Amino acid sequence: METIKSYLETMFANMPNTPEVIRAKTELLGMMEDKYNELIQEGKSENEAVGTVISEFGNLDELADTLGINSQPHEAADNRRILSLDEVKSYIHAYSKRSFLIALGVMLCIFSPVFPIIGDLFNITFMEAIMVSLMFVSIAVAVAMFIIAGTSLKRFEDINHNLCMLDYQTSQYVQNSKERMQPIYTICLAVGIMLCIICVVPAIIIDSLNLNISDNVSGAFLFILCSVGVMLIVFQANAACSYRKLLSLNGSDTISGNYTSDYNKDVQYINPTAATVMSVFWPTVSCIYLSLSFLTFNWAFSWIIWPIAAIIYRILKSFLRK
């Protein structure tokens, strides 16, 4: 029966997303199910029943008058290229690698001050020079990761800039993959936020011991925990975008746009520049927040950046989305 449903979705994929077409699709599915069950009761095999149903109800041109619809494909979807399942799998895999590289690069940038902090413990000029050099090396590696990540999706420019769509089975694969990965992303987000909150706890405990090296050790622990926490947050936020991007490819003005709920679709913006601005909004806010917090150590007030940023984000989103 799933084969029949998939075939029906393919038949109606480019039809206008109107109440009449949705009614006709539901009506035709009922007719196909009735015929399928009738053939099974007559002793036909599942393959024979499916083949008979498709041959009898599989021509939308012949059924258009009966169903009261226009069988011509919707004009807005004429030039959309249907992505294969292999293309979709490759895109998700490449996007995950890109997300990991970005997250690891961010972690190295935040982690880099740990080297000079530890170098100061030795109180030896040569060791301090080595540790400062390692700080710049880690930043250079992070920049290289950002560059590699930025070019890793070049071969998928067709998906990002041209009209594409997913068939029913591929949409279900993406939806199921997203639901399977969602618990992992939730754990990454929760652990990441937790680490960012408790990153000051080791500093409080170590400072209370009144050791000569307490400032260095507590500072190192703060940067280590914060870097790992931010890495987890950045990774889950970026990796989840691949599923939303794919699930938003099908035009909402066609039946194929109903393959997934609006909650799972990516927001469409008025132009590529607007999409780029919105994609880097929260990472930029995070960098500003961490920079101000670490430079001023005024954590009690720096959090006000987040509600202000949220208001600005909602305003920009309302103006820039389609």
mmCIF file of N, CA and C in Angstrom, residues 179-297:
data_model
loop_
_atom_site.group_PDB
_atom_site.id
_atom_site.type_symbol
_atom_site.label_atom_id
_atom_site.label_comp_id
_atom_site.label_asym_id
_atom_site.label_seq_id
_atom_site.Cartn_x
_atom_site.Cartn_y
_atom_site.Cartn_z
ATOM 1 N N GLU A 179 14.199 13.561 12.516
ATOM 2 C CA GLU A 179 13.628 13.122 13.789
ATOM 3 C C GLU A 179 14.586 12.197 14.534
ATOM 4 N N ARG A 180 15.342 11.391 13.792
ATOM 5 C CA ARG A 180 16.313 10.489 14.426
ATOM 6 C C ARG A 180 17.467 11.260 15.049
ATOM 7 N N MET A 181 17.881 12.353 14.414
ATOM 8 C CA MET A 181 19.008 13.136 14.919
ATOM 9 C C MET A 181 18.595 14.180 15.959
ATOM 10 N N GLN A 182 17.308 14.480 16.039
ATOM 11 C CA GLN A 182 16.860 15.547 16.939
ATOM 12 C C GLN A 182 17.267 15.335 18.395
ATOM 13 N N PRO A 183 17.147 14.102 18.959
ATOM 14 C CA PRO A 183 17.597 13.908 20.350
ATOM 15 C C PRO A 183 19.075 14.215 20.542
ATOM 16 N N ILE A 184 19.903 13.885 19.545
ATOM 17 C CA ILE A 184 21.340 14.173 19.643
ATOM 18 C C ILE A 184 21.574 15.681 19.657
ATOM 19 N N TYR A 185 20.870 16.402 18.774
ATOM 20 C CA TYR A 185 21.014 17.858 18.734
ATOM 21 C C TYR A 185 20.535 18.492 20.042
ATOM 22 N N THR A 186 19.466 17.939 20.604
ATOM 23 C CA THR A 186 18.949 18.469 21.870
ATOM 24 C C THR A 186 19.956 18.278 22.997
ATOM 25 N N ILE A 187 20.596 17.105 23.032
ATOM 26 C CA ILE A 187 21.614 16.838 24.054
ATOM 27 C C ILE A 187 22.800 17.781 23.884
ATOM 28 N N CYS A 188 23.236 17.973 22.634
ATOM 29 C CA CYS A 188 24.353 18.895 22.372
ATOM 30 C C CYS A 188 24.022 20.304 22.856
ATOM 31 N N LEU A 189 22.801 20.762 22.575
ATOM 32 C CA LEU A 189 22.397 22.099 22.997
ATOM 33 C C LEU A 189 22.355 22.208 24.517
ATOM 34 N N ALA A 190 21.753 21.191 25.164
ATOM 35 C CA ALA A 190 21.627 21.225 26.622
ATOM 36 C C ALA A 190 22.992 21.190 27.303
ATOM 37 N N VAL A 191 23.860 20.269 26.851
ATOM 38 C CA VAL A 191 25.196 20.158 27.449
ATOM 39 C C VAL A 191 26.012 21.417 27.167
ATOM 40 N N GLY A 192 25.894 21.957 25.951
ATOM 41 C CA GLY A 192 26.627 23.170 25.597
ATOM 42 C C GLY A 192 26.250 24.350 26.476
ATOM 43 N N ILE A 193 24.943 24.551 26.663
ATOM 44 C CA ILE A 193 24.489 25.644 27.531
ATOM 45 C C ILE A 193 24.942 25.411 28.968
ATOM 46 N N MET A 194 24.854 24.155 29.424
ATOM 47 C CA MET A 194 25.270 23.829 30.790
ATOM 48 C C MET A 194 26.746 24.154 31.010
ATOM 49 N N LEU A 195 27.600 23.784 30.035
ATOM 50 C CA LEU A 195 29.034 24.053 30.166
ATOM 51 C C LEU A 195 29.325 25.555 30.179
ATOM 52 N N CYS A 196 28.590 26.312 29.363
ATOM 53 C CA CYS A 196 28.793 27.768 29.348
ATOM 54 C C CYS A 196 28.388 28.402 30.680
ATOM 55 N N ILE A 197 27.372 27.824 31.330
ATOM 56 C CA ILE A 197 26.921 28.372 32.613
ATOM 57 C C ILE A 197 27.885 28.019 33.743
ATOM 58 N N ILE A 198 28.353 26.748 33.763
ATOM 59 C CA ILE A 198 29.196 26.297 34.887
ATOM 60 C C ILE A 198 30.676 26.561 34.654
ATOM 61 N N CYS A 199 31.027 27.219 33.547
ATOM 62 C CA CYS A 199 32.450 27.439 33.265
ATOM 63 C C CYS A 199 33.130 28.295 34.333
ATOM 64 N N VAL A 200 32.339 29.075 35.084
ATOM 65 C CA VAL A 200 32.928 29.914 36.140
ATOM 66 C C VAL A 200 33.049 29.171 37.467
ATOM 67 N N VAL A 201 32.420 27.990 37.580
ATOM 68 C CA VAL A 201 32.453 27.246 38.850
ATOM 69 C C VAL A 201 33.871 26.834 39.240
ATOM 70 N N PRO A 202 34.674 26.218 38.324
ATOM 71 C CA PRO A 202 36.058 25.888 38.706
ATOM 72 C C PRO A 202 36.846 27.110 39.157
ATOM 73 N N ALA A 203 36.611 28.250 38.505
ATOM 74 C CA ALA A 203 37.324 29.472 38.893
ATOM 75 C C ALA A 203 36.967 29.883 40.315
ATOM 76 N N ILE A 204 35.690 29.780 40.674
ATOM 77 C CA ILE A 204 35.258 30.143 42.029
ATOM 78 C C ILE A 204 35.895 29.219 43.064
ATOM 79 N N ILE A 205 35.894 27.912 42.769
ATOM 80 C CA ILE A 205 36.450 26.936 43.716
ATOM 81 C C ILE A 205 37.957 27.099 43.853
ATOM 82 N N ILE A 206 38.653 27.224 42.715
ATOM 83 C CA ILE A 206 40.120 27.330 42.746
ATOM 84 C C ILE A 206 40.567 28.628 43.412
ATOM 85 N N ASP A 207 39.855 29.720 43.139
ATOM 86 C CA ASP A 207 40.219 31.003 43.761
ATOM 87 C C ASP A 207 40.069 30.960 45.277
ATOM 88 N N SER A 208 39.120 30.150 45.759
ATOM 89 C CA SER A 208 38.921 30.061 47.209
ATOM 90 C C SER A 208 40.056 29.333 47.911
ATOM 91 N N LEU A 209 40.894 28.625 47.143
ATOM 92 C CA LEU A 209 42.014 27.889 47.735
ATOM 93 C C LEU A 209 43.215 28.785 48.008
ATOM 94 N N ASN A 210 43.193 30.005 47.458
ATOM 95 C CA ASN A 210 44.275 30.975 47.681
ATOM 96 C C ASN A 210 45.649 30.437 47.273
ATOM 97 N N LEU A 211 45.707 29.793 46.114
ATOM 98 C CA LEU A 211 46.981 29.300 45.600
ATOM 99 C C LEU A 211 47.638 30.370 44.740
ATOM 100 N N ASN A 212 48.943 30.267 44.598
ATOM 101 C CA ASN A 212 49.676 31.248 43.796
ATOM 102 C C ASN A 212 49.310 31.167 42.316
ATOM 103 N N ILE A 213 48.918 29.973 41.902
ATOM 104 C CA ILE A 213 48.612 29.754 40.482
ATOM 105 C C ILE A 213 47.111 29.743 40.218
ATOM 106 N N SER A 214 46.324 30.160 41.203
ATOM 107 C CA SER A 214 44.866 30.040 41.080
ATOM 108 C C SER A 214 44.314 30.837 39.899
ATOM 109 N N ASP A 215 44.852 32.046 39.663
ATOM 110 C CA ASP A 215 44.349 32.870 38.558
ATOM 111 C C ASP A 215 44.562 32.190 37.214
ATOM 112 N N ASN A 216 45.742 31.601 37.025
ATOM 113 C CA ASN A 216 46.040 30.940 35.753
ATOM 114 C C ASN A 216 45.184 29.701 35.549
ATOM 115 N N VAL A 217 45.121 28.857 36.578
ATOM 116 C CA VAL A 217 44.381 27.599 36.460
ATOM 117 C C VAL A 217 42.889 27.864 36.289
ATOM 118 N N SER A 218 42.346 28.774 37.084
ATOM 119 C CA SER A 218 40.912 29.069 36.980
ATOM 120 C C SER A 218 40.573 29.664 35.614
ATOM 121 N N GLY A 219 41.440 30.539 35.101
ATOM 122 C CA GLY A 219 41.210 31.105 33.773
ATOM 123 C C GLY A 219 41.259 30.057 32.681
ATOM 124 N N ALA A 220 42.204 29.124 32.801
ATOM 125 C CA ALA A 220 42.320 28.050 31.811
ATOM 126 C C ALA A 220 41.073 27.183 31.801
ATOM 127 N N PHE A 221 40.578 26.803 32.987
ATOM 128 C CA PHE A 221 39.373 25.982 33.073
ATOM 129 C C PHE A 221 38.173 26.716 32.480
ATOM 130 N N LEU A 222 38.080 28.005 32.711
ATOM 131 C CA LEU A 222 36.962 28.781 32.187
ATOM 132 C C LEU A 222 36.935 28.732 30.663
ATOM 133 N N PHE A 223 38.075 28.970 30.036
ATOM 134 C CA PHE A 223 38.140 28.954 28.571
ATOM 135 C C PHE A 223 37.914 27.552 28.007
ATOM 136 N N ILE A 224 38.423 26.524 28.688
ATOM 137 C CA ILE A 224 38.259 25.145 28.204
ATOM 138 C C ILE A 224 36.788 24.750 28.198
ATOM 139 N N LEU A 225 36.108 24.944 29.329
ATOM 140 C CA LEU A 225 34.697 24.561 29.419
ATOM 141 C C LEU A 225 33.833 25.386 28.470
ATOM 142 N N CYS A 226 34.114 26.671 28.391
ATOM 143 C CA CYS A 226 33.329 27.544 27.509
ATOM 144 C C CYS A 226 33.527 27.175 26.042
ATOM 145 N N SER A 227 34.752 26.835 25.663
ATOM 146 C CA SER A 227 35.030 26.491 24.263
ATOM 147 C C SER A 227 34.297 25.223 23.844
ATOM 148 N N VAL A 228 34.286 24.224 24.728
ATOM 149 C CA VAL A 228 33.575 22.976 24.414
ATOM 150 C C VAL A 228 32.072 23.229 24.351
ATOM 151 N N GLY A 229 31.551 24.020 25.281
ATOM 152 C CA GLY A 229 30.122 24.324 25.286
ATOM 153 C C GLY A 229 29.678 25.044 24.028
ATOM 154 N N VAL A 230 30.432 26.059 23.626
ATOM 155 C CA VAL A 230 30.086 26.805 22.410
ATOM 156 C C VAL A 230 30.204 25.912 21.180
ATOM 157 N N MET A 231 31.194 25.023 21.154
ATOM 158 C CA MET A 231 31.345 24.103 20.027
ATOM 159 C C MET A 231 30.093 23.246 19.860
ATOM 160 N N LEU A 232 29.569 22.695 20.963
ATOM 161 C CA LEU A 232 28.371 21.854 20.896
ATOM 162 C C LEU A 232 27.164 22.659 20.419
ATOM 163 N N ILE A 233 27.039 23.884 20.898
ATOM 164 C CA ILE A 233 25.904 24.727 20.497
ATOM 165 C C ILE A 233 25.977 25.070 19.010
ATOM 166 N N VAL A 234 27.154 25.463 18.556
ATOM 167 C CA VAL A 234 27.328 25.840 17.151
ATOM 168 C C VAL A 234 27.114 24.638 16.236
ATOM 169 N N PHE A 235 27.609 23.465 16.635
ATOM 170 C CA PHE A 235 27.464 22.272 15.793
ATOM 171 C C PHE A 235 26.001 21.907 15.597
ATOM 172 N N GLN A 236 25.243 21.815 16.686
ATOM 173 C CA GLN A 236 23.848 21.392 16.546
ATOM 174 C C GLN A 236 23.028 22.413 15.766
ATOM 175 N N ALA A 237 23.343 23.696 15.949
ATOM 176 C CA ALA A 237 22.587 24.731 15.238
ATOM 177 C C ALA A 237 22.827 24.662 13.738
ATOM 178 N N ASN A 238 24.078 24.422 13.335
ATOM 179 C CA ASN A 238 24.405 24.364 11.909
ATOM 180 C C ASN A 238 23.948 23.060 11.272
ATOM 181 N N ALA A 239 24.178 21.936 11.958
ATOM 182 C CA ALA A 239 23.845 20.634 11.373
ATOM 183 C C ALA A 239 22.353 20.505 11.107
ATOM 184 N N ALA A 240 21.520 21.054 11.989
ATOM 185 C CA ALA A 240 20.074 20.952 11.813
ATOM 186 C C ALA A 240 19.579 21.749 10.611
ATOM 187 N N CYS A 241 20.364 22.714 10.156
ATOM 188 C CA CYS A 241 19.945 23.556 9.022
ATOM 189 C C CYS A 241 19.816 22.760 7.727
ATOM 190 N N SER A 242 20.600 21.690 7.580
ATOM 191 C CA SER A 242 20.560 20.919 6.336
ATOM 192 C C SER A 242 19.182 20.309 6.118
ATOM 193 N N TYR A 243 18.569 19.817 7.192
ATOM 194 C CA TYR A 243 17.248 19.207 7.071
ATOM 195 C C TYR A 243 16.186 20.257 6.765
ATOM 196 N N ARG A 244 16.255 21.401 7.437
ATOM 197 C CA ARG A 244 15.283 22.460 7.165
ATOM 198 C C ARG A 244 15.414 22.972 5.737
ATOM 199 N N LYS A 245 16.645 23.082 5.249
ATOM 200 C CA LYS A 245 16.866 23.541 3.881
ATOM 201 C C LYS A 245 16.231 22.585 2.881
ATOM 202 N N LEU A 246 16.458 21.292 3.045
ATOM 203 C CA LEU A 246 15.917 20.303 2.115
ATOM 204 C C LEU A 246 14.392 20.249 2.182
ATOM 205 N N LEU A 247 13.845 20.315 3.389
ATOM 206 C CA LEU A 247 12.402 20.212 3.542
ATOM 207 C C LEU A 247 11.671 21.464 3.075
ATOM 208 N N SER A 248 12.404 22.542 2.826
ATOM 209 C CA SER A 248 11.774 23.778 2.352
ATOM 210 C C SER A 248 11.905 23.960 0.844
ATOM 211 N N LEU A 249 12.508 22.978 0.154
ATOM 212 C CA LEU A 249 12.718 23.108 -1.289
ATOM 213 C C LEU A 249 11.411 23.064 -2.072
ATOM 214 N N ASN A 250 10.496 22.194 -1.661
ATOM 215 C CA ASN A 250 9.242 22.060 -2.391
ATOM 216 C C ASN A 250 8.394 23.315 -2.221
ATOM 217 N N GLY A 251 7.888 23.830 -3.329
ATOM 218 C CA GLY A 251 7.105 25.056 -3.281
ATOM 219 C C GLY A 251 5.824 24.885 -2.490
ATOM 220 N N SER A 252 5.522 25.849 -1.640
ATOM 221 C CA SER A 252 4.315 25.780 -0.817
ATOM 222 C C SER A 252 3.046 25.929 -1.651
ATOM 223 N N ASP A 253 3.198 26.361 -2.918
ATOM 224 C CA ASP A 253 2.033 26.534 -3.781
ATOM 225 C C ASP A 253 1.690 25.262 -4.542
ATOM 226 N N THR A 254 2.416 24.177 -4.272
ATOM 227 C CA THR A 254 2.116 22.891 -4.907
ATOM 228 C C THR A 254 1.850 21.841 -3.835
ATOM 229 N N ILE A 255 1.269 20.714 -4.249
ATOM 230 C CA ILE A 255 0.965 19.628 -3.319
ATOM 231 C C ILE A 255 2.232 19.100 -2.657
ATOM 232 N N SER A 256 3.338 19.124 -3.388
ATOM 233 C CA SER A 256 4.593 18.630 -2.813
ATOM 234 C C SER A 256 5.028 19.452 -1.604
ATOM 235 N N GLY A 257 4.510 20.679 -1.484
ATOM 236 C CA GLY A 257 4.824 21.498 -0.321
ATOM 237 C C GLY A 257 4.180 21.003 0.953
ATOM 238 N N ASN A 258 3.253 20.047 0.848
ATOM 239 C CA ASN A 258 2.592 19.482 2.023
ATOM 240 C C ASN A 258 3.301 18.250 2.565
ATOM 241 N N TYR A 259 4.437 17.878 1.964
ATOM 242 C CA TYR A 259 5.131 16.680 2.415
ATOM 243 C C TYR A 259 5.661 16.820 3.834
ATOM 244 N N THR A 260 5.815 18.043 4.292
ATOM 245 C CA THR A 260 6.297 18.283 5.651
ATOM 246 C C THR A 260 5.576 19.489 6.218
ATOM 247 N N SER A 261 5.559 19.585 7.540
ATOM 248 C CA SER A 261 4.877 20.696 8.196
ATOM 249 C C SER A 261 5.681 21.979 8.062
ATOM 250 N N ASP A 262 5.009 23.115 8.216
ATOM 251 C CA ASP A 262 5.683 24.412 8.127
ATOM 252 C C ASP A 262 6.758 24.563 9.193
ATOM 253 N N TYR A 263 6.587 23.864 10.337
ATOM 254 C CA TYR A 263 7.562 23.962 11.435
ATOM 255 C C TYR A 263 8.933 23.475 11.007
ATOM 256 N N ASN A 264 8.956 22.491 10.083
ATOM 257 C CA ASN A 264 10.221 21.889 9.668
ATOM 258 C C ASN A 264 10.846 22.580 8.463
ATOM 259 N N LYS A 265 10.201 23.595 7.935
ATOM 260 C CA LYS A 265 10.714 24.244 6.735
ATOM 261 C C LYS A 265 11.635 25.395 7.093
ATOM 262 N N ASP A 266 12.584 25.617 6.228
ATOM 263 C CA ASP A 266 13.500 26.736 6.419
ATOM 264 C C ASP A 266 12.806 28.020 5.982
ATOM 265 N N VAL A 267 13.121 29.114 6.644
ATOM 266 C CA VAL A 267 12.530 30.406 6.289
ATOM 267 C C VAL A 267 13.125 30.888 4.972
ATOM 268 N N GLN A 268 12.273 31.361 4.066
ATOM 269 C CA GLN A 268 12.717 31.880 2.780
ATOM 270 C C GLN A 268 12.809 33.401 2.859
ATOM 271 N N TYR A 269 13.973 33.960 2.445
ATOM 272 C CA TYR A 269 14.185 35.400 2.520
ATOM 273 C C TYR A 269 14.101 36.028 1.134
ATOM 274 N N ILE A 270 14.032 37.357 1.103
ATOM 275 C CA ILE A 270 13.756 38.071 -0.144
ATOM 276 C C ILE A 270 14.892 37.971 -1.153
ATOM 277 N N ASN A 271 16.133 37.781 -0.680
ATOM 278 C CA ASN A 271 17.276 37.635 -1.583
ATOM 279 C C ASN A 271 18.415 36.928 -0.854
ATOM 280 N N PRO A 272 19.439 36.455 -1.587
ATOM 281 C CA PRO A 272 20.560 35.740 -0.957
ATOM 282 C C PRO A 272 21.300 36.566 0.092
ATOM 283 N N THR A 273 21.400 37.888 -0.125
ATOM 284 C CA THR A 273 22.087 38.742 0.851
ATOM 285 C C THR A 273 21.362 38.732 2.192
ATOM 286 N N ALA A 274 20.038 38.818 2.141
ATOM 287 C CA ALA A 274 19.246 38.777 3.373
ATOM 288 C C ALA A 274 19.408 37.439 4.080
ATOM 289 N N ALA A 275 19.433 36.350 3.299
ATOM 290 C CA ALA A 275 19.619 35.021 3.887
ATOM 291 C C ALA A 275 20.977 34.906 4.568
ATOM 292 N N THR A 276 22.006 35.480 3.938
ATOM 293 C CA THR A 276 23.352 35.442 4.522
ATOM 294 C C THR A 276 23.404 36.234 5.825
ATOM 295 N N VAL A 277 22.793 37.415 5.819
ATOM 296 C CA VAL A 277 22.777 38.256 7.025
ATOM 297 C C VAL A 277 22.100 37.528 8.181
ATOM 298 N N MET A 278 20.967 36.907 7.906
ATOM 299 C CA MET A 278 20.234 36.221 8.968
ATOM 300 C C MET A 278 20.946 34.956 9.437
ATOM 301 N N SER A 279 21.686 34.309 8.546
ATOM 302 C CA SER A 279 22.389 33.077 8.920
ATOM 303 C C SER A 279 23.552 33.335 9.871
ATOM 304 N N VAL A 280 24.145 34.532 9.775
ATOM 305 C CA VAL A 280 25.293 34.846 10.640
ATOM 306 C C VAL A 280 24.879 35.724 11.825
ATOM 307 N N PHE A 281 23.592 35.986 11.974
ATOM 308 C CA PHE A 281 23.143 36.900 13.028
ATOM 309 C C PHE A 281 23.482 36.369 14.413
ATOM 310 N N TRP A 282 23.036 35.139 14.721
ATOM 311 C CA TRP A 282 23.246 34.604 16.070
ATOM 312 C C TRP A 282 24.705 34.275 16.357
ATOM 313 N N PRO A 283 25.472 33.712 15.406
ATOM 314 C CA PRO A 283 26.913 33.557 15.676
ATOM 315 C C PRO A 283 27.599 34.887 15.981
ATOM 316 N N THR A 284 27.180 35.954 15.273
ATOM 317 C CA THR A 284 27.763 37.273 15.533
ATOM 318 C C THR A 284 27.401 37.768 16.931
ATOM 319 N N VAL A 285 26.141 37.574 17.308
ATOM 320 C CA VAL A 285 25.706 37.966 18.655
ATOM 321 C C VAL A 285 26.481 37.194 19.718
ATOM 322 N N SER A 286 26.691 35.900 19.469
ATOM 323 C CA SER A 286 27.445 35.078 20.422
ATOM 324 C C SER A 286 28.869 35.595 20.586
ATOM 325 N N CYS A 287 29.499 35.941 19.465
ATOM 326 C CA CYS A 287 30.873 36.469 19.523
ATOM 327 C C CYS A 287 30.923 37.794 20.291
ATOM 328 N N ILE A 288 29.938 38.668 20.035
ATOM 329 C CA ILE A 288 29.892 39.956 20.740
ATOM 330 C C ILE A 288 29.692 39.735 22.236
ATOM 331 N N TYR A 289 28.782 38.821 22.564
ATOM 332 C CA TYR A 289 28.500 38.538 23.979
ATOM 333 C C TYR A 289 29.730 38.005 24.699
ATOM 334 N N LEU A 290 30.382 37.009 24.105
ATOM 335 C CA LEU A 290 31.555 36.414 24.745
ATOM 336 C C LEU A 290 32.707 37.412 24.823
ATOM 337 N N SER A 291 32.890 38.184 23.762
ATOM 338 C CA SER A 291 33.986 39.159 23.755
ATOM 339 C C SER A 291 33.799 40.208 24.853
ATOM 340 N N LEU A 292 32.598 40.780 24.920
ATOM 341 C CA LEU A 292 32.334 41.792 25.949
ATOM 342 C C LEU A 292 32.428 41.206 27.353
ATOM 343 N N SER A 293 31.912 39.981 27.498
ATOM 344 C CA SER A 293 31.911 39.356 28.821
ATOM 345 C C SER A 293 33.318 39.064 29.307
ATOM 346 N N PHE A 294 34.155 38.530 28.406
ATOM 347 C CA PHE A 294 35.517 38.184 28.805
ATOM 348 C C PHE A 294 36.400 39.423 28.962
ATOM 349 N N LEU A 295 36.136 40.447 28.170
ATOM 350 C CA LEU A 295 36.953 41.660 28.262
ATOM 351 C C LEU A 295 36.610 42.493 29.498
ATOM 352 N N THR A 296 35.319 42.523 29.853
ATOM 353 C CA THR A 296 34.883 43.349 30.986
ATOM 354 C C THR A 296 34.631 42.538 32.252
ATOM 355 N N PHE A 297 34.419 41.201 32.083
ATOM 356 C CA PHE A 297 34.051 40.316 33.190
ATOM 357 C C PHE A 297 32.803 40.828 33.920
#
